[in-house]
Every structure is written in C-alpha cells, then in structure tokens.
mmCIF file of C-alpha atoms in Angstrom:
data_model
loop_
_atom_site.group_PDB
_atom_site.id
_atom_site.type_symbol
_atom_site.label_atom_id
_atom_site.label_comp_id
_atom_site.label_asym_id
_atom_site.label_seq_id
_atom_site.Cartn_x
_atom_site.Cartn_y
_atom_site.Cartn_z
ATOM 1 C CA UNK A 13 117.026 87.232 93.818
ATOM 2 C CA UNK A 14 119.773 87.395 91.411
ATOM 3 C CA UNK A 15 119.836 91.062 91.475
ATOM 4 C CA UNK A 16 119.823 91.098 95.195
ATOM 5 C CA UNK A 17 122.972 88.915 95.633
ATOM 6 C CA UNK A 18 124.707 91.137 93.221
ATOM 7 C CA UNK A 19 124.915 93.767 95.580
ATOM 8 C CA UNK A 20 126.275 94.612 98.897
ATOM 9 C CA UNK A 21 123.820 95.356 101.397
ATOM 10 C CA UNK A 22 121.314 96.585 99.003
ATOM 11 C CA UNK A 23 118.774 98.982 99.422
ATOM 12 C CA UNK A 24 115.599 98.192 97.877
ATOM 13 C CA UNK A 25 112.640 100.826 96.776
ATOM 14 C CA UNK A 26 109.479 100.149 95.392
ATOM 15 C CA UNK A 27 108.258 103.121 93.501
ATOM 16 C CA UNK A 28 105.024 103.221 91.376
ATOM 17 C CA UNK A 29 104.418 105.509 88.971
ATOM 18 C CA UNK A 30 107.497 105.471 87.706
ATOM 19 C CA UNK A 31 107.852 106.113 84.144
ATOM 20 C CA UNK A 32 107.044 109.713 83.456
ATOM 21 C CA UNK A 33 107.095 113.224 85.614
ATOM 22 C CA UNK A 34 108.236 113.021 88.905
ATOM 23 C CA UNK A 35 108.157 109.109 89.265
ATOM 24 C CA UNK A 36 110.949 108.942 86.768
ATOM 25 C CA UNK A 37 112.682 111.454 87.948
ATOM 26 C CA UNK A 38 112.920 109.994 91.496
ATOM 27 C CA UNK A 39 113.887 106.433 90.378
ATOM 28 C CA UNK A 40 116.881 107.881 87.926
ATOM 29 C CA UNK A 41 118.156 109.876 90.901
ATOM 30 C CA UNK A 42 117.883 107.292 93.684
ATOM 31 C CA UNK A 43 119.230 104.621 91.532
ATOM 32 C CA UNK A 44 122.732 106.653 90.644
ATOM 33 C CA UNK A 45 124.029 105.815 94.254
ATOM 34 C CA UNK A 46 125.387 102.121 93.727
ATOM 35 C CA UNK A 47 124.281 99.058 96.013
ATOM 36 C CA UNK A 48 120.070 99.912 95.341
ATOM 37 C CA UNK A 49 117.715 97.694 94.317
ATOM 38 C CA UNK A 50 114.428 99.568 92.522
ATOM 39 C CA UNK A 51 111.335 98.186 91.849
ATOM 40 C CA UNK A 52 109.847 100.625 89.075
ATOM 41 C CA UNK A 53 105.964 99.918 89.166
ATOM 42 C CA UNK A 54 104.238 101.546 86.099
ATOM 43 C CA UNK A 55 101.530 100.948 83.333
ATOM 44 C CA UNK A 56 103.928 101.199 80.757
ATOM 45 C CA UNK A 57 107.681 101.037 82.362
ATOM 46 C CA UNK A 58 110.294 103.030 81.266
ATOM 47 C CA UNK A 59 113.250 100.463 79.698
ATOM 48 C CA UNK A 60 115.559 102.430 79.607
ATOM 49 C CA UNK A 61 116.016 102.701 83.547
ATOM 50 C CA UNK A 62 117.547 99.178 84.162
ATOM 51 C CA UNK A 63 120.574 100.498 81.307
ATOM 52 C CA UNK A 64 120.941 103.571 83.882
ATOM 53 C CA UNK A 65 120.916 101.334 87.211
ATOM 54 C CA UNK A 66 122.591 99.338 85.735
ATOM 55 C CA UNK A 67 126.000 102.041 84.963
ATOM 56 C CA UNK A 68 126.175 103.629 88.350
ATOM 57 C CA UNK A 69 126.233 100.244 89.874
ATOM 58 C CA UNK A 70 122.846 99.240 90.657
ATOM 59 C CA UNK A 71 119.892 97.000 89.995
ATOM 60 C CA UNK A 72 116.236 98.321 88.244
ATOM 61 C CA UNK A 73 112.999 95.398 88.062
ATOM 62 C CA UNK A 74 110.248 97.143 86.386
ATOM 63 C CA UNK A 75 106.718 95.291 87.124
ATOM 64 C CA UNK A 76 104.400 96.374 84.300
ATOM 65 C CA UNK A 77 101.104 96.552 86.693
ATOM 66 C CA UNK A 78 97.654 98.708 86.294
ATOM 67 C CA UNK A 79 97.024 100.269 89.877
ATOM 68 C CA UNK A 80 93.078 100.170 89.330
ATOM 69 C CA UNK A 81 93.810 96.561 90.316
ATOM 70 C CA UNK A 82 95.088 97.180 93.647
ATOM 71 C CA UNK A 83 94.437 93.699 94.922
ATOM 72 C CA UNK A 84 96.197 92.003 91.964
ATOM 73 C CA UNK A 85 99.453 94.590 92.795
ATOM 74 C CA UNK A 86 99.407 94.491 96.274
ATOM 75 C CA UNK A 87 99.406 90.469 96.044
ATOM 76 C CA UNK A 88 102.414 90.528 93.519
ATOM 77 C CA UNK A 89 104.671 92.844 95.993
ATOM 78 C CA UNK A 90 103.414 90.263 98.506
ATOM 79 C CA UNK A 91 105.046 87.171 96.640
ATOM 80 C CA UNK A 92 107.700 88.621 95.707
ATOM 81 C CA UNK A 93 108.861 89.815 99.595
ATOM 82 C CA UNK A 94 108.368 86.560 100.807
ATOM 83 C CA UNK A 95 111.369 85.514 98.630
ATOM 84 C CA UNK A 96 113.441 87.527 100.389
ATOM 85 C CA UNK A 97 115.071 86.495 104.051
ATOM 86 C CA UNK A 98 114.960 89.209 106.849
ATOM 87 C CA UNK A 99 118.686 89.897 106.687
ATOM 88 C CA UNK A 100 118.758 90.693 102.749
ATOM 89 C CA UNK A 101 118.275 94.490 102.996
ATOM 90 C CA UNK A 102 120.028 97.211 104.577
ATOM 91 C CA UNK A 103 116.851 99.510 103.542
ATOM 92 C CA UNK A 104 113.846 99.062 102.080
ATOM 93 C CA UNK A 105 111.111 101.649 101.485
ATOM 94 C CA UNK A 106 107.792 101.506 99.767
ATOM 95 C CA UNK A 107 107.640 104.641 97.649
ATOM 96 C CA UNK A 108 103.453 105.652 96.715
ATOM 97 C CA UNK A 109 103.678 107.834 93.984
ATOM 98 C CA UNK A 110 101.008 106.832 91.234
ATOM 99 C CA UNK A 111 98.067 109.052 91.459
ATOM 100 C CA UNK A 112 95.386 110.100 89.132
ATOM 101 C CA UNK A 113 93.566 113.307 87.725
ATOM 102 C CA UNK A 114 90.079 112.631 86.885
ATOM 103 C CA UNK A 115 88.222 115.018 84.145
ATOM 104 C CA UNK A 116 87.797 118.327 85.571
ATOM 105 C CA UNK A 117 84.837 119.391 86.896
ATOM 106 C CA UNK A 118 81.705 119.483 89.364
ATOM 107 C CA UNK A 119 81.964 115.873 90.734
ATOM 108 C CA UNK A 120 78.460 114.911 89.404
ATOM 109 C CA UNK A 121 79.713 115.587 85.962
ATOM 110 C CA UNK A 122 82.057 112.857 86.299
ATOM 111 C CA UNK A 123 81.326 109.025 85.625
ATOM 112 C CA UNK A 124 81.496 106.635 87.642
ATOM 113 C CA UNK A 125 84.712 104.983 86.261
ATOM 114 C CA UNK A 126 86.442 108.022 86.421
ATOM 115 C CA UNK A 127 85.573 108.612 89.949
ATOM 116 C CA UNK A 128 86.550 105.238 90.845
ATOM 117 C CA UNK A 129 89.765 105.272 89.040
ATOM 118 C CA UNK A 130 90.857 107.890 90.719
ATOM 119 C CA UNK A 131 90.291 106.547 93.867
ATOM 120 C CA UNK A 132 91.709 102.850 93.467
ATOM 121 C CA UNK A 133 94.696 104.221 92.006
ATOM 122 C CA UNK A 134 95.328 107.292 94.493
ATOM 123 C CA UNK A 135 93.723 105.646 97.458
ATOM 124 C CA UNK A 136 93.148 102.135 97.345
ATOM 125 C CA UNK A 137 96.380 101.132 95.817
ATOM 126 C CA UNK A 138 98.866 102.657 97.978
ATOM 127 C CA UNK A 139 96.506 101.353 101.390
ATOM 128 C CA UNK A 140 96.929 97.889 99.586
ATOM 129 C CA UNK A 141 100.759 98.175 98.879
ATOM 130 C CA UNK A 142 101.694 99.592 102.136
ATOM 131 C CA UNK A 143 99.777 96.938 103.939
ATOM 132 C CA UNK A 144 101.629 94.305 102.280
ATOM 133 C CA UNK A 145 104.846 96.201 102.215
ATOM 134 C CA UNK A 146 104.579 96.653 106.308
ATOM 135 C CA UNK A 147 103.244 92.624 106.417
ATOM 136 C CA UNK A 148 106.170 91.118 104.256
ATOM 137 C CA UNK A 149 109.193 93.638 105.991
ATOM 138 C CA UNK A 150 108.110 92.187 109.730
ATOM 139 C CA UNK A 151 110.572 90.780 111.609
ATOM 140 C CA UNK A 152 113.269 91.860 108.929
ATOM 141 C CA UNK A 153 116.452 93.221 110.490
ATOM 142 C CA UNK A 154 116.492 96.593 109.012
ATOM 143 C CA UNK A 155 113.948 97.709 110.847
ATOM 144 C CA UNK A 156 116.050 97.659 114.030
ATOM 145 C CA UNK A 157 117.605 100.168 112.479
ATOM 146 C CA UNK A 158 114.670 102.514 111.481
ATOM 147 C CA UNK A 159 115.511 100.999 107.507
ATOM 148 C CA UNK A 160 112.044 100.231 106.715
ATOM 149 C CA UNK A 161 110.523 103.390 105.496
ATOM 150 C CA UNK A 162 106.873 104.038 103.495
ATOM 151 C CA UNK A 163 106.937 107.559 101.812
ATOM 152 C CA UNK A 164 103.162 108.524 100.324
ATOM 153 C CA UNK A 165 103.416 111.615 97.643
ATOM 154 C CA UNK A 166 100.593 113.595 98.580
ATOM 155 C CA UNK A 167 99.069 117.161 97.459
ATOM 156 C CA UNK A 168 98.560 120.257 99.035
ATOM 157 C CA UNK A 169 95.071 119.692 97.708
ATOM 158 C CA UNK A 170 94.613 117.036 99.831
ATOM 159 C CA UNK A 171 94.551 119.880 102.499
ATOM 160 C CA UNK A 172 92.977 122.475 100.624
ATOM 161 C CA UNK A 173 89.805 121.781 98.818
ATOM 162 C CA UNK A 174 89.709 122.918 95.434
ATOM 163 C CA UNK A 175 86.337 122.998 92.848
ATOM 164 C CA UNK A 176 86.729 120.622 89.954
ATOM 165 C CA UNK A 177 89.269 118.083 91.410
ATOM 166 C CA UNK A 178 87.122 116.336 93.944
ATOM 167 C CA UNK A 179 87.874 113.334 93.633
ATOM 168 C CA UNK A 180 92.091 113.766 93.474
ATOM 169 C CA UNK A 181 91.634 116.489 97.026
ATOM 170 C CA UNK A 182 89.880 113.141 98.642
ATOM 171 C CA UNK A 183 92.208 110.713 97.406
ATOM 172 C CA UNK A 184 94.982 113.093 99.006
ATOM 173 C CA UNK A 185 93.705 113.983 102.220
ATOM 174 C CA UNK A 186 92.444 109.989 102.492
ATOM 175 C CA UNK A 187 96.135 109.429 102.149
ATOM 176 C CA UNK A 188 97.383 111.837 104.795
ATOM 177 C CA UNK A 189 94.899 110.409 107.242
ATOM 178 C CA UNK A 190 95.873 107.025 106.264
ATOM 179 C CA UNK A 191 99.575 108.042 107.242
ATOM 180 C CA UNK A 192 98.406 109.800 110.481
ATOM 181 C CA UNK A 193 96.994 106.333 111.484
ATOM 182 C CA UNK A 194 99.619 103.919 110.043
ATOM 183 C CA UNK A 195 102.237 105.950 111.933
ATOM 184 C CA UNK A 196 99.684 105.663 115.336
ATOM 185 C CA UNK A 197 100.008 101.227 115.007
ATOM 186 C CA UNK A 198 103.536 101.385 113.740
ATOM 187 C CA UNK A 199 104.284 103.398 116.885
ATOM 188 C CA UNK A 200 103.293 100.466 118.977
ATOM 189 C CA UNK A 201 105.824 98.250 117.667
ATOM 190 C CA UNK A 202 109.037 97.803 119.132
ATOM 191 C CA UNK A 203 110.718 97.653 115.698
ATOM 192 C CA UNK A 204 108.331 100.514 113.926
ATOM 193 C CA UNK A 205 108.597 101.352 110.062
ATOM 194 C CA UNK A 206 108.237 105.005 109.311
ATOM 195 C CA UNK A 207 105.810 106.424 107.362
ATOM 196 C CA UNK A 208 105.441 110.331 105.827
ATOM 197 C CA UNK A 209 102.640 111.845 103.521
ATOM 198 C CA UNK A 210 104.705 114.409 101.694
ATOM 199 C CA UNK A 211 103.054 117.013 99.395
ATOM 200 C CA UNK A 212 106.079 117.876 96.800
ATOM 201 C CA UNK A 213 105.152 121.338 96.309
ATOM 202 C CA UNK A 214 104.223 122.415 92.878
ATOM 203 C CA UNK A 215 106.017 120.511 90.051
ATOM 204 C CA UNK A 216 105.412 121.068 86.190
ATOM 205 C CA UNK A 217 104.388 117.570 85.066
ATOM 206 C CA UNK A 218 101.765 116.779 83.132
ATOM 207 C CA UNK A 219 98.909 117.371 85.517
ATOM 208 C CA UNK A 220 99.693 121.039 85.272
ATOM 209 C CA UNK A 221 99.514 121.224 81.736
ATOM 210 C CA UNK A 222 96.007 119.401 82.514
ATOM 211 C CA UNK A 223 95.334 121.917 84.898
ATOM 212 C CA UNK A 224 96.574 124.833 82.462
ATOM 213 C CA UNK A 225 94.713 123.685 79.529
ATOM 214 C CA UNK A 226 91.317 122.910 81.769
ATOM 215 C CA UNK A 227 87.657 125.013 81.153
ATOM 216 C CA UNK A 228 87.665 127.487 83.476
ATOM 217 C CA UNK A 229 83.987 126.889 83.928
ATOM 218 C CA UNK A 230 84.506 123.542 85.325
ATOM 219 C CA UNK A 231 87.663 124.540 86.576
ATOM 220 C CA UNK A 232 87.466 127.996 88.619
ATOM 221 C CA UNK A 233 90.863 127.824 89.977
ATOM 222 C CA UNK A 234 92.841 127.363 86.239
ATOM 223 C CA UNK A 235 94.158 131.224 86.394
ATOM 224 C CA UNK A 236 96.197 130.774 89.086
ATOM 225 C CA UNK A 237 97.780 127.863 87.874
ATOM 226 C CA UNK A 238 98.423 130.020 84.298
ATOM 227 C CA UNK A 239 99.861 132.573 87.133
ATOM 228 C CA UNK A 240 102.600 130.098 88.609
ATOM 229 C CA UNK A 241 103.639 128.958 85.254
ATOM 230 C CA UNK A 242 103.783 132.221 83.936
ATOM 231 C CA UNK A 243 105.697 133.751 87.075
ATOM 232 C CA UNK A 244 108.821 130.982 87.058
ATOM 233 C CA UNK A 245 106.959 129.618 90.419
ATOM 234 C CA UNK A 246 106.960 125.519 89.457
ATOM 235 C CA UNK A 247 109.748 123.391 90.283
ATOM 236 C CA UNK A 248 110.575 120.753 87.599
ATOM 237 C CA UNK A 249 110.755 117.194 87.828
ATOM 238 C CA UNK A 250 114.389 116.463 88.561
ATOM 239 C CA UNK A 251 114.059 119.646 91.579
ATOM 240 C CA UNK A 252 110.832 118.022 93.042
ATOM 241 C CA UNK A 253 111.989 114.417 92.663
ATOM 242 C CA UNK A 254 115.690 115.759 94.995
ATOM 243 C CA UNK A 255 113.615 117.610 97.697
ATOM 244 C CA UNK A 256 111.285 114.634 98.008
ATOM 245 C CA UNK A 257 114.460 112.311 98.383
ATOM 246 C CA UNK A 258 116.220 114.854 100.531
ATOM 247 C CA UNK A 259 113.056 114.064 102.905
ATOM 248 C CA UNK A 260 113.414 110.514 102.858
ATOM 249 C CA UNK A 261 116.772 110.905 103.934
ATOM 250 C CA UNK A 262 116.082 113.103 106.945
ATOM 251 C CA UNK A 263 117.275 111.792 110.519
ATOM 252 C CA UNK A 264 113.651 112.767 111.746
ATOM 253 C CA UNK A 265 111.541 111.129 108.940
ATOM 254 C CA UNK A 266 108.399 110.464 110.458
ATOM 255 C CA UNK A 267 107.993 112.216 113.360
ATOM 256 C CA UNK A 268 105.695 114.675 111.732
ATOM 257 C CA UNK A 269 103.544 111.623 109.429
ATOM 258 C CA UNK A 270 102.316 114.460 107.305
ATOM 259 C CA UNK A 271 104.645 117.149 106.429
ATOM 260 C CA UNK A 272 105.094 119.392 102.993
ATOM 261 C CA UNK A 273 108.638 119.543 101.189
ATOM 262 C CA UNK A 274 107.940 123.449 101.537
ATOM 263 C CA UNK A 275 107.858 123.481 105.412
ATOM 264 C CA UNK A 276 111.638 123.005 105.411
#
C-alpha cells in the first residue's frame, strides 16, 4: 500500500517468472517507465530489480512463491488485491510467464513428478492466478477503460506437437484454449478484461540450451534447434521481452485471444 500511494496513477503488473530469461527481461523493461507498480513472482527473486524500479521512478514487490503450489499463490495474489480500492490503478495486468521444461523424452519415460510439475506450474498456476486476478479487479474502475489486461506467454509448441516435450506442448495449447474461453465469459461483461495467449517466437534462454544440449534419441527434433542457433535465427531476451510488451500495448489487444508476436 505504501508503494501504491507513492505513485501517481500507478500501473500495476504481476509477472511470474521473473528472475531469469525473458521474465527478467520483461520486468526491467516495463518497470523503466515511471508511475508502475510490479509484482515480480519467482522461486528465487531477483533483488536487484526493486534498486532498478526504484531509479526510473517506480515501485518492484518481489513475492518469493513456488508455482507447483498454485493454490497457495493464487490465494496470496487474492489477499493482497483485496487491499486495494477499485479506484487505485490506472492499469493492472496479470502477466503468466513461469513455465516449465520437463526431462526430454517419450512421455512414459518421465515420472510422475515431473509430469505434474510441469503441468501445475505451466497450466494450473496461471488458470489459478488469472481466476483470482479477474475475481479481485471486478468492479475496479480501470476496467471501464479496457485497463485490466491478462497476457499468458505461450509456445508455438502449444500449436505444433513436438516428440519429447509432451508435457510443455499440452501445458501450452491448455493455455491457449484456456484464453479462447476466458476471452468467450469476459466478453459477456459489460466492463470485460482482456486476455491474449502470445507465443514470443523463439528466444535464446535457457530452455534452448536444454533443447540444444538434449539426446537426440529422446529428442528427434534437437538439430533444428542446433540449426536456429547456428544460423543467427533466435531473438534474445531483452528483443523477445520488447515485442511481447509492444503486444500488450496494442490498441486491439485481445481481439484475436491467441495470437503469435511473429504474426505482426
């Protein structure tokens, strides 16, 4: 609450995942506009973010939370927006960026914790948040104003099936349809929050080099991720983290519920 009166007409995000790769990426770029209010959701959180927020005029929480618990995390984010009153924000959006790479392989070489890991943390977790996110921003006034936003990072293997990752692909095309559906009740509103399942084209974090460094026998598909590193073809971090932002600014986020940073 402090934070929030500190700033004029904040705008809040709530990112997860965002210590490392593209996660950190995001929140260091979103947070150099002054007035914003992040929420940096991560295993291990990054410290050094609130010193950055904190010189270009803004405000950085980070909530040291494990995902796999979805209904512990989804309750926290609860609590804490019902400390807020509707007219606090000018924007808030709900930011679903946490995902997870099991082992590679054929899915019945995997264990059962992996499996489900993957799936709480890529699936469950953001259906959780964004349920609570969409319960505790009703009535608020920035959705008059199409302010309330949810913004899932998805894959393009969530629309292409790929050998050795099924667990991620299901996670990501769980969370497109998931977005597809979300968008279908929101539409019914007469104040509707907007919601987007963006894949973020091909970044080099470190689920590449996972990727890269996989067997190819459990892995069939590793050469032509070898190819795109080898050919210049993977954005980094800090270029994936401004397209995806670039997106969440666009006058017509959310019309199309799932869309690809690569479709323009």
């Amino acid at each position: 609450m402090d934070q929030l009166a500190s700033l004029h007409a904040p705008h809040l995000m709530v990112l997860t995942g965002a210590s490392r790769g593209l996660g950190l990426a995001m929140a260091r770029q979103w947070l150099r506009s002054p007035g914003r209010l992040l929420i940096a959701v991560a295993r291990h959180p990054e410290a050094a973010l609130a010193g950055w927020a904190q010189q270009h005029g803004s405000a950085c929480q980070s909530w040291a939370l494990d995902l796999a618990d979805a209904p512990a995390a989804a309750q926290r984010l609860s609590d804490w927006l019902a400390t807020l009153s509707a007219g606090a924000l000018a924007s808030a959006t709900l930011l679903n960026n946490a995902g997870v790479l099991s082992p590679l392989g054929p899915v019945g070489t995997s264990g059962a914790a992996e499996l489900s890991n993957a799936l709480r943390v890529g699936l469950e977790a953001p259906m959780l948040l964004t349920a609570a996110f969409l319960r505790g921003t009703e009535g608020w006034s920035a959705r008059q104003t199409g302010g309330v936003k949810v913004l899932n990072i998805s894959s393009g293997l969530g629309r292409r099936a790929m050998a050795g990752s099924a667990a991620y692909c299901a996670a990501k095309a769980g969370l497109d349809h998931f977005s597809r559906a979300v968008a279908l009740e929101e539409a019914q509103r007469p104040h509707p929050a907007r919601i987007v399942s963006l894949a973020p084209g091909v970044v080099d974090t470190d689920m590449q080099i996972q990727l890269r460094a996989s067997d190819p026998t459990a892995f069939p598909d590793r050469l032509r991720f070898v190819q795109l590193k080898e050919a210049g073809l993977l954005d980094s971090a800090e270029v994936a983290a401004s397209k995806v932002l670039a997106w969440l600014d666009r006058a017509d986020f959310g019309v199309q519920p799932v869309a690809d940073v690569r479709e323009g």
